[in-house]
Short mmCIF file of C-alpha atoms in Angstrom, two decimals:
data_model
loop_
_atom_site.label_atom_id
_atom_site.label_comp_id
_atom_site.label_asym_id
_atom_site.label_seq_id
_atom_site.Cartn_x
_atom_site.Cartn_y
_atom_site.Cartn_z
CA UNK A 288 35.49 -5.15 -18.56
CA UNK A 289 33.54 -7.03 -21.24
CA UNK A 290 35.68 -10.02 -20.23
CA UNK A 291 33.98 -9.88 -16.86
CA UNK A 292 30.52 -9.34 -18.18
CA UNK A 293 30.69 -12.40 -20.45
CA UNK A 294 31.91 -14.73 -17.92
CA UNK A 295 29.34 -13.53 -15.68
CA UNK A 296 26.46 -13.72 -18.07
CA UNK A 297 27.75 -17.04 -19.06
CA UNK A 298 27.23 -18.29 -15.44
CA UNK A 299 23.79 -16.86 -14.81
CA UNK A 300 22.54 -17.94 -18.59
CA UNK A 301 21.57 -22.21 -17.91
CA UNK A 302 23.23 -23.40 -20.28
CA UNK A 303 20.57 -25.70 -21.52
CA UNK A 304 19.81 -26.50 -25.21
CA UNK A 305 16.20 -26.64 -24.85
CA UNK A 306 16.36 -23.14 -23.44
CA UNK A 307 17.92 -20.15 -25.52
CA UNK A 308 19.59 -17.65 -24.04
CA UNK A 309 16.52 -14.91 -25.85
CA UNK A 310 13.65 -16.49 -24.01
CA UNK A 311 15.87 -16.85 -20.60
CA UNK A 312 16.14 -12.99 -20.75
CA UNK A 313 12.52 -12.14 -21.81
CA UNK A 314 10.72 -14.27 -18.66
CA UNK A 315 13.64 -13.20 -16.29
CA UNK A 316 12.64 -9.46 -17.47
CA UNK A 317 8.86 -10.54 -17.13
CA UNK A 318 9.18 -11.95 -13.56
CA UNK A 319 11.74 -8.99 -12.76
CA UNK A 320 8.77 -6.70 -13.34
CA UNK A 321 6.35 -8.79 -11.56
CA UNK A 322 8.80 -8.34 -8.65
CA UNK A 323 9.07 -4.94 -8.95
CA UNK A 324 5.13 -4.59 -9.09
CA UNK A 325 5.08 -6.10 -5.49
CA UNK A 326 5.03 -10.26 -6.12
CA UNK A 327 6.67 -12.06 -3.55
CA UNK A 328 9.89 -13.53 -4.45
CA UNK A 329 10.04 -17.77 -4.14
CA UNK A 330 13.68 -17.60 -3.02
CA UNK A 331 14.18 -18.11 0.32
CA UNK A 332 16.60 -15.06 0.73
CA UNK A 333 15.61 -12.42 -1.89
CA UNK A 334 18.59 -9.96 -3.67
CA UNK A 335 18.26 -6.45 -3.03
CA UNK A 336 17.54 -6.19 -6.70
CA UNK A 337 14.51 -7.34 -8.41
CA UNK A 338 15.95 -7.87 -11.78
CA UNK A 339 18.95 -10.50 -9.97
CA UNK A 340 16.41 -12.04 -8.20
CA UNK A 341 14.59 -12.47 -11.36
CA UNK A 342 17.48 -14.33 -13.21
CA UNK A 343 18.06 -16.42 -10.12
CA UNK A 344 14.19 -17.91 -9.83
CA UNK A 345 14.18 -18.63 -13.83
CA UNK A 346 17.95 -20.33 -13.46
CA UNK A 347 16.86 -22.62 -10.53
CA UNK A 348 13.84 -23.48 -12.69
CA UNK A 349 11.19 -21.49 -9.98
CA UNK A 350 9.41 -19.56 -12.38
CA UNK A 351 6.85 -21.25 -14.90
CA UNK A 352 5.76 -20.15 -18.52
CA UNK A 353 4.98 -21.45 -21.89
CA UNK A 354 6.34 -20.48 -25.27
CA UNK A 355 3.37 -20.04 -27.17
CA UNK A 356 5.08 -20.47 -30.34
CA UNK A 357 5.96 -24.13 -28.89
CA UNK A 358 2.33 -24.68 -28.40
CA UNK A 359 1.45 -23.48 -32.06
CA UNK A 360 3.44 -25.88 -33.61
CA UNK A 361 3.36 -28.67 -31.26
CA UNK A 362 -0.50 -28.73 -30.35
CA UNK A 363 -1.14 -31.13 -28.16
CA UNK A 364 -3.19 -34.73 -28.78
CA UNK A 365 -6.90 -34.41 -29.09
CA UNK A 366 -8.74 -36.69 -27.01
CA UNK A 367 -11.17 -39.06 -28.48
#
């Protein structure tokens, strides 16, 4: 059974080095919840679950946020 759960997670994780696999699950959890709270999914056929419809939006790239820790140690250029 584990097998199965790690290849699945390994095909719904992007597999992207500027993205960890921590901050995939923390927005997909936060948009989850914003789905659950009544937000309108941006898929054009929405899961029955909130939480898969979650992953999908932040794996297509649908769902936008910023890593404030980013932003503290990368502020950005003043302008003069």
């Amino acid at each position: 059974m584990s097998e199965n759960f790690r290849q699945t997670a390994q095909s719904v994780i992007p597999d992207d080095p500027e993205a960890s696999a921590y901050r995939f699950i923390i927005v997909a959890a936060k948009r989850a919840r914003q789905l659950q709270n009544g937000a309108r999914s941006v898929l054009p056929t929405t899961p029955k679950k909130p939480t898969v419809a979650a992953m999908e939006e932040v794996r297509r790239g649908l769902v936008q946020y910023e890593d404030s820790r980013y932003l503290a140690e990368h502020p950005a250029p003043s302008e003069e």
